[in-house]
PDB file of C-alpha atoms in Angstrom:
ATOM      1  CA  UNK A  22      61.295  -1.708 269.592  1.00 70.00           C
ATOM      2  CA  UNK A  23      62.025  -4.890 271.478  1.00 78.00           C
ATOM      3  CA  UNK A  24      58.959  -6.631 270.074  1.00 78.00           C
ATOM      4  CA  UNK A  25      60.055  -5.780 266.536  1.00 78.00           C
ATOM      5  CA  UNK A  26      63.571  -7.086 267.189  1.00 81.00           C
ATOM      6  CA  UNK A  27      62.227 -10.362 268.580  1.00 82.00           C
ATOM      7  CA  UNK A  28      59.944 -10.793 265.587  1.00 81.00           C
ATOM      8  CA  UNK A  29      62.794  -9.985 263.196  1.00 83.00           C
ATOM      9  CA  UNK A  30      64.937 -12.622 264.933  1.00 84.00           C
ATOM     10  CA  UNK A  31      62.129 -15.148 264.590  1.00 81.00           C
ATOM     11  CA  UNK A  32      61.734 -14.224 260.945  1.00 82.00           C
ATOM     12  CA  UNK A  33      65.479 -14.668 260.336  1.00 82.00           C
ATOM     13  CA  UNK A  34      65.350 -18.120 261.950  1.00 82.00           C
ATOM     14  CA  UNK A  35      62.310 -19.088 259.863  1.00 81.00           C
ATOM     15  CA  UNK A  36      64.000 -17.784 256.726  1.00 82.00           C
ATOM     16  CA  UNK A  37      67.153 -19.819 257.454  1.00 80.00           C
ATOM     17  CA  UNK A  38      65.010 -22.895 258.053  1.00 80.00           C
ATOM     18  CA  UNK A  39      63.180 -22.398 254.778  1.00 81.00           C
ATOM     19  CA  UNK A  40      66.480 -21.910 252.978  1.00 82.00           C
ATOM     20  CA  UNK A  41      67.773 -25.186 254.450  1.00 79.00           C
ATOM     21  CA  UNK A  42      64.597 -27.018 253.438  1.00 81.00           C
ATOM     22  CA  UNK A  43      64.784 -25.526 249.960  1.00 83.00           C
ATOM     23  CA  UNK A  44      68.445 -26.549 249.635  1.00 81.00           C
ATOM     24  CA  UNK A  45      67.616 -30.089 250.773  1.00 81.00           C
ATOM     25  CA  UNK A  46      64.795 -30.256 248.228  1.00 82.00           C
ATOM     26  CA  UNK A  47      67.085 -28.890 245.501  1.00 82.00           C
ATOM     27  CA  UNK A  48      69.689 -31.570 246.276  1.00 82.00           C
ATOM     28  CA  UNK A  49      67.071 -34.339 246.271  1.00 83.00           C
ATOM     29  CA  UNK A  50      65.490 -33.046 243.066  1.00 83.00           C
ATOM     30  CA  UNK A  51      68.830 -32.612 241.311  1.00 83.00           C
ATOM     31  CA  UNK A  52      69.859 -36.136 242.357  1.00 82.00           C
ATOM     32  CA  UNK A  53      66.646 -37.576 240.963  1.00 83.00           C
ATOM     33  CA  UNK A  54      66.698 -35.547 237.726  1.00 84.00           C
ATOM     34  CA  UNK A  55      70.337 -36.353 237.085  1.00 83.00           C
ATOM     35  CA  UNK A  56      69.638 -40.070 237.555  1.00 84.00           C
ATOM     36  CA  UNK A  57      66.732 -39.875 235.099  1.00 86.00           C
ATOM     37  CA  UNK A  58      68.812 -37.933 232.565  1.00 85.00           C
ATOM     38  CA  UNK A  59      71.735 -40.380 232.841  1.00 84.00           C
ATOM     39  CA  UNK A  60      69.413 -43.380 232.475  1.00 88.00           C
ATOM     40  CA  UNK A  61      67.761 -41.808 229.404  1.00 86.00           C
ATOM     41  CA  UNK A  62      71.172 -41.019 227.948  1.00 85.00           C
ATOM     42  CA  UNK A  63      72.341 -44.618 228.453  1.00 88.00           C
ATOM     43  CA  UNK A  64      69.232 -45.931 226.659  1.00 87.00           C
ATOM     44  CA  UNK A  65      69.699 -43.426 223.856  1.00 85.00           C
ATOM     45  CA  UNK A  66      73.342 -44.455 223.413  1.00 85.00           C
ATOM     46  CA  UNK A  67      72.323 -48.126 223.245  1.00 86.00           C
ATOM     47  CA  UNK A  68      69.790 -47.288 220.538  1.00 84.00           C
ATOM     48  CA  UNK A  69      72.384 -45.260 218.613  1.00 83.00           C
ATOM     49  CA  UNK A  70      74.901 -48.118 218.835  1.00 85.00           C
ATOM     50  CA  UNK A  71      72.290 -50.524 217.454  1.00 83.00           C
ATOM     51  CA  UNK A  72      71.577 -48.095 214.627  1.00 82.00           C
ATOM     52  CA  UNK A  73      75.293 -47.789 213.822  1.00 82.00           C
ATOM     53  CA  UNK A  74      75.510 -51.584 213.810  1.00 83.00           C
ATOM     54  CA  UNK A  75      72.712 -51.654 211.248  1.00 79.00           C
ATOM     55  CA  UNK A  76      74.541 -49.001 209.205  1.00 78.00           C
ATOM     56  CA  UNK A  77      77.648 -51.168 209.242  1.00 81.00           C
ATOM     57  CA  UNK A  78      75.508 -54.000 207.815  1.00 80.00           C
ATOM     58  CA  UNK A  79      74.553 -51.761 204.889  1.00 76.00           C
ATOM     59  CA  UNK A  80      71.332 -50.100 206.051  1.00 75.00           C
ATOM     60  CA  UNK A  81      70.995 -46.440 205.078  1.00 69.00           C
ATOM     61  CA  UNK A  82      70.178 -44.373 208.152  1.00 73.00           C
ATOM     62  CA  UNK A  83      67.664 -41.602 207.773  1.00 75.00           C
ATOM     63  CA  UNK A  84      66.935 -38.335 209.512  1.00 75.00           C
ATOM     64  CA  UNK A  85      65.694 -40.156 212.621  1.00 76.00           C
ATOM     65  CA  UNK A  86      69.213 -41.388 213.345  1.00 76.00           C
ATOM     66  CA  UNK A  87      70.646 -37.885 213.209  1.00 80.00           C
ATOM     67  CA  UNK A  88      67.748 -36.508 215.245  1.00 81.00           C
ATOM     68  CA  UNK A  89      68.508 -39.237 217.801  1.00 81.00           C
ATOM     69  CA  UNK A  90      72.123 -38.051 217.977  1.00 82.00           C
ATOM     70  CA  UNK A  91      70.977 -34.466 218.593  1.00 85.00           C
ATOM     71  CA  UNK A  92      68.555 -35.677 221.252  1.00 84.00           C
ATOM     72  CA  UNK A  93      71.319 -37.707 222.944  1.00 85.00           C
ATOM     73  CA  UNK A  94      73.571 -34.652 222.998  1.00 87.00           C
ATOM     74  CA  UNK A  95      70.740 -32.607 224.545  1.00 86.00           C
ATOM     75  CA  UNK A  96      70.216 -35.314 227.185  1.00 85.00           C
ATOM     76  CA  UNK A  97      73.908 -35.261 228.013  1.00 86.00           C
ATOM     77  CA  UNK A  98      73.798 -31.470 228.392  1.00 87.00           C
ATOM     78  CA  UNK A  99      70.737 -31.780 230.611  1.00 85.00           C
ATOM     79  CA  UNK A 100      72.493 -34.383 232.767  1.00 84.00           C
ATOM     80  CA  UNK A 101      75.518 -32.096 233.125  1.00 86.00           C
ATOM     81  CA  UNK A 102      73.217 -29.219 234.085  1.00 86.00           C
ATOM     82  CA  UNK A 103      71.525 -31.324 236.759  1.00 83.00           C
ATOM     83  CA  UNK A 104      74.938 -32.387 238.052  1.00 85.00           C
ATOM     84  CA  UNK A 105      76.009 -28.732 238.321  1.00 87.00           C
ATOM     85  CA  UNK A 106      72.728 -27.780 240.030  1.00 85.00           C
ATOM     86  CA  UNK A 107      73.218 -30.621 242.497  1.00 83.00           C
ATOM     87  CA  UNK A 108      76.767 -29.414 243.273  1.00 86.00           C
ATOM     88  CA  UNK A 109      75.498 -25.888 243.942  1.00 86.00           C
ATOM     89  CA  UNK A 110      72.622 -27.104 246.137  1.00 83.00           C
ATOM     90  CA  UNK A 111      74.963 -29.422 248.073  1.00 84.00           C
ATOM     91  CA  UNK A 112      77.405 -26.547 248.632  1.00 87.00           C
ATOM     92  CA  UNK A 113      74.570 -24.328 249.906  1.00 83.00           C
ATOM     93  CA  UNK A 114      73.358 -27.066 252.240  1.00 82.00           C
ATOM     94  CA  UNK A 115      76.911 -27.587 253.538  1.00 84.00           C
ATOM     95  CA  UNK A 116      77.315 -23.856 254.165  1.00 85.00           C
ATOM     96  CA  UNK A 117      74.000 -23.734 256.048  1.00 80.00           C
ATOM     97  CA  UNK A 118      75.269 -26.593 258.232  1.00 80.00           C
ATOM     98  CA  UNK A 119      78.582 -24.828 258.866  1.00 83.00           C
ATOM     99  CA  UNK A 120      80.604 -27.328 256.796  1.00 84.00           C
ATOM    100  CA  UNK A 121      83.034 -26.655 253.949  1.00 88.00           C
ATOM    101  CA  UNK A 122      81.117 -26.338 250.641  1.00 83.00           C
ATOM    102  CA  UNK A 123      82.883 -29.305 249.037  1.00 84.00           C
ATOM    103  CA  UNK A 124      82.186 -31.799 251.852  1.00 84.00           C
ATOM    104  CA  UNK A 125      80.322 -34.848 250.603  1.00 80.00           C
ATOM    105  CA  UNK A 126      77.329 -36.256 252.441  1.00 77.00           C
ATOM    106  CA  UNK A 127      74.574 -38.751 251.950  1.00 74.00           C
ATOM    107  CA  UNK A 128      71.167 -37.178 251.687  1.00 72.00           C
ATOM    108  CA  UNK A 129      68.871 -38.579 254.374  1.00 71.00           C
ATOM    109  CA  UNK A 130      65.188 -38.991 253.698  1.00 67.00           C
ATOM    110  CA  UNK A 131      63.097 -38.969 250.580  1.00 66.00           C
ATOM    111  CA  UNK A 132      61.084 -36.352 248.788  1.00 59.00           C
ATOM    112  CA  UNK A 133      57.713 -36.149 250.506  1.00 61.00           C
ATOM    113  CA  UNK A 134      54.535 -36.917 248.629  1.00 65.00           C
ATOM    114  CA  UNK A 135      52.393 -33.807 248.991  1.00 65.00           C
ATOM    115  CA  UNK A 136      48.911 -34.074 250.414  1.00 70.00           C
ATOM    116  CA  UNK A 137      46.266 -32.384 248.345  1.00 71.00           C
ATOM    117  CA  UNK A 138      44.758 -29.319 249.952  1.00 69.00           C
ATOM    118  CA  UNK A 139      41.374 -28.312 248.618  1.00 76.00           C
ATOM    119  CA  UNK A 140      41.479 -24.754 249.969  1.00 77.00           C
ATOM    120  CA  UNK A 141      41.169 -21.922 247.452  1.00 80.00           C
ATOM    121  CA  UNK A 142      44.167 -19.737 246.723  1.00 76.00           C
ATOM    122  CA  UNK A 143      42.660 -16.806 248.648  1.00 78.00           C
ATOM    123  CA  UNK A 144      42.628 -18.898 251.850  1.00 81.00           C
ATOM    124  CA  UNK A 145      46.280 -19.843 251.294  1.00 75.00           C
ATOM    125  CA  UNK A 146      47.210 -16.195 250.825  1.00 69.00           C
ATOM    126  CA  UNK A 147      45.269 -15.049 253.885  1.00 76.00           C
ATOM    127  CA  UNK A 148      46.892 -17.711 256.070  1.00 78.00           C
ATOM    128  CA  UNK A 149      50.350 -16.822 254.778  1.00 71.00           C
ATOM    129  CA  UNK A 150      49.821 -13.144 255.536  1.00 69.00           C
ATOM    130  CA  UNK A 151      48.561 -13.791 259.077  1.00 76.00           C
ATOM    131  CA  UNK A 152      51.440 -16.128 259.960  1.00 75.00           C
ATOM    132  CA  UNK A 153      54.332 -14.241 258.400  1.00 72.00           C
ATOM    133  CA  UNK A 154      56.800 -13.124 261.043  1.00 72.00           C
ATOM    134  CA  UNK A 155      58.339 -10.485 258.779  1.00 72.00           C
ATOM    135  CA  UNK A 156      54.990  -8.713 258.431  1.00 71.00           C
ATOM    136  CA  UNK A 157      54.415  -8.822 262.185  1.00 71.00           C
ATOM    137  CA  UNK A 158      57.902  -7.403 262.759  1.00 74.00           C
ATOM    138  CA  UNK A 159      57.290  -4.669 260.204  1.00 77.00           C
ATOM    139  CA  UNK A 160      53.975  -3.763 261.836  1.00 76.00           C
ATOM    140  CA  UNK A 161      55.640  -3.548 265.261  1.00 79.00           C
ATOM    141  CA  UNK A 162      58.421  -1.376 263.844  1.00 80.00           C
ATOM    142  CA  UNK A 163      55.809   0.824 262.163  1.00 83.00           C
ATOM    143  CA  UNK A 164      53.900   1.228 265.444  1.00 83.00           C
ATOM    144  CA  UNK A 165      57.149   2.200 267.209  1.00 83.00           C
ATOM    145  CA  UNK A 166      57.892   4.771 264.505  1.00 84.00           C
ATOM    146  CA  UNK A 167      54.378   6.203 264.780  1.00 85.00           C
ATOM    147  CA  UNK A 168      54.860   6.735 268.511  1.00 83.00           C
ATOM    148  CA  UNK A 169      58.187   8.468 267.805  1.00 82.00           C
ATOM    149  CA  UNK A 170      56.505  10.745 265.274  1.00 81.00           C
ATOM    150  CA  UNK A 171      53.814  11.561 267.828  1.00 79.00           C
ATOM    151  CA  UNK A 172      56.452  12.374 270.432  1.00 77.00           C
ATOM    152  CA  UNK A 173      58.336  14.612 267.970  1.00 75.00           C
ATOM    153  CA  UNK A 174      55.136  16.424 267.031  1.00 73.00           C
ATOM    154  CA  UNK A 175      54.355  16.972 270.699  1.00 70.00           C
ATOM    155  CA  UNK A 176      57.781  18.571 271.202  1.00 71.00           C
ATOM    156  CA  UNK A 177      57.168  21.038 268.368  1.00 73.00           C
ATOM    157  CA  UNK A 178      53.886  22.291 269.787  1.00 73.00           C
ATOM    158  CA  UNK A 179      54.043  25.005 272.455  1.00 77.00           C
ATOM    159  CA  UNK A 180      53.272  24.118 276.065  1.00 77.00           C
ATOM    160  CA  UNK A 181      50.443  26.323 277.311  1.00 80.00           C
ATOM    161  CA  UNK A 182      49.802  26.805 281.019  1.00 83.00           C
ATOM    162  CA  UNK A 183      46.918  28.775 282.482  1.00 84.00           C
ATOM    163  CA  UNK A 184      47.073  29.972 286.024  1.00 76.00           C
ATOM    164  CA  UNK A 185      44.973  32.043 288.343  1.00 79.00           C
ATOM    165  CA  UNK A 186      45.315  33.119 291.950  1.00 78.00           C
ATOM    166  CA  UNK A 187      43.039  35.006 294.258  1.00 70.00           C
ATOM    167  CA  UNK A 188      43.601  36.469 297.733  1.00 70.00           C
ATOM    168  CA  UNK A 189      41.391  38.116 300.207  1.00 67.00           C
ATOM    169  CA  UNK A 190      43.375  40.564 302.375  1.00 65.00           C
ATOM    170  CA  UNK A 191      42.026  42.552 305.262  1.00 63.00           C
ATOM    171  CA  UNK A 192      43.903  45.573 306.492  1.00 64.00           C
ATOM    172  CA  UNK A 193      41.391  46.223 309.170  1.00 62.00           C
ATOM    173  CA  UNK A 194      38.000  45.004 310.116  1.00 61.00           C
ATOM    174  CA  UNK A 195      36.452  47.832 308.171  1.00 63.00           C
ATOM    175  CA  UNK A 196      38.327  47.446 304.892  1.00 63.00           C
ATOM    176  CA  UNK A 197      38.596  44.472 302.706  1.00 64.00           C
ATOM    177  CA  UNK A 198      41.151  43.985 299.958  1.00 63.00           C
ATOM    178  CA  UNK A 199      40.868  41.524 297.162  1.00 69.00           C
ATOM    179  CA  UNK A 200      43.886  40.570 294.990  1.00 69.00           C
ATOM    180  CA  UNK A 201      43.512  38.535 291.825  1.00 73.00           C
ATOM    181  CA  UNK A 202      46.181  37.285 289.501  1.00 78.00           C
ATOM    182  CA  UNK A 203      45.468  35.428 286.255  1.00 78.00           C
ATOM    183  CA  UNK A 204      47.692  34.621 283.338  1.00 80.00           C
ATOM    184  CA  UNK A 205      48.842  32.403 280.553  1.00 83.00           C
ATOM    185  CA  UNK A 206      52.364  31.027 280.212  1.00 82.00           C
ATOM    186  CA  UNK A 207      53.500  29.648 276.862  1.00 79.00           C
ATOM    187  CA  UNK A 208      56.817  27.833 276.425  1.00 78.00           C
ATOM    188  CA  UNK A 209      58.216  26.595 273.131  1.00 73.00           C
ATOM    189  CA  UNK A 210      61.241  24.339 272.733  1.00 71.00           C
ATOM    190  CA  UNK A 211      63.592  25.482 270.002  1.00 68.00           C
TER     191      UNK A 211
END
């Protein structure tokens, strides 16, 4: 139905908007996490260089040094993962804006600080269900289908017509004639 189509269009627009917001948040988050990982890696490398300097002076390095190397390698992997996630999120955001995926851009704005909402989870769920355009569109489509089913059922049932007719005929002033006709007509579409 038309109402269902309008609601589906609204849902598609809302979904695209949410996808754009999610992509923006992914870019901002990946930028921030990559910066943290790179900063941690730089500090770890400085510490490892100091430890190697101590080793060169004759100090025997223990298991902590080798654990530090493993940790530094893990931080580098994490930084590379955040860099890849940022590239994917930036490409998605470019595509949503109609730009080539590899186009570079400066991210405007900052990650918002969320306000705390004291509502219970049930209230959140109820509000989400009442404001979801996809559910409204589905309900409208379901109502349209129900009316179609009702129309199809009505076509399968026979149409029954009752009729009756009565006449009062006089052939002369002395004789009266009464004619009555009654009947049932049933039609069935095949």
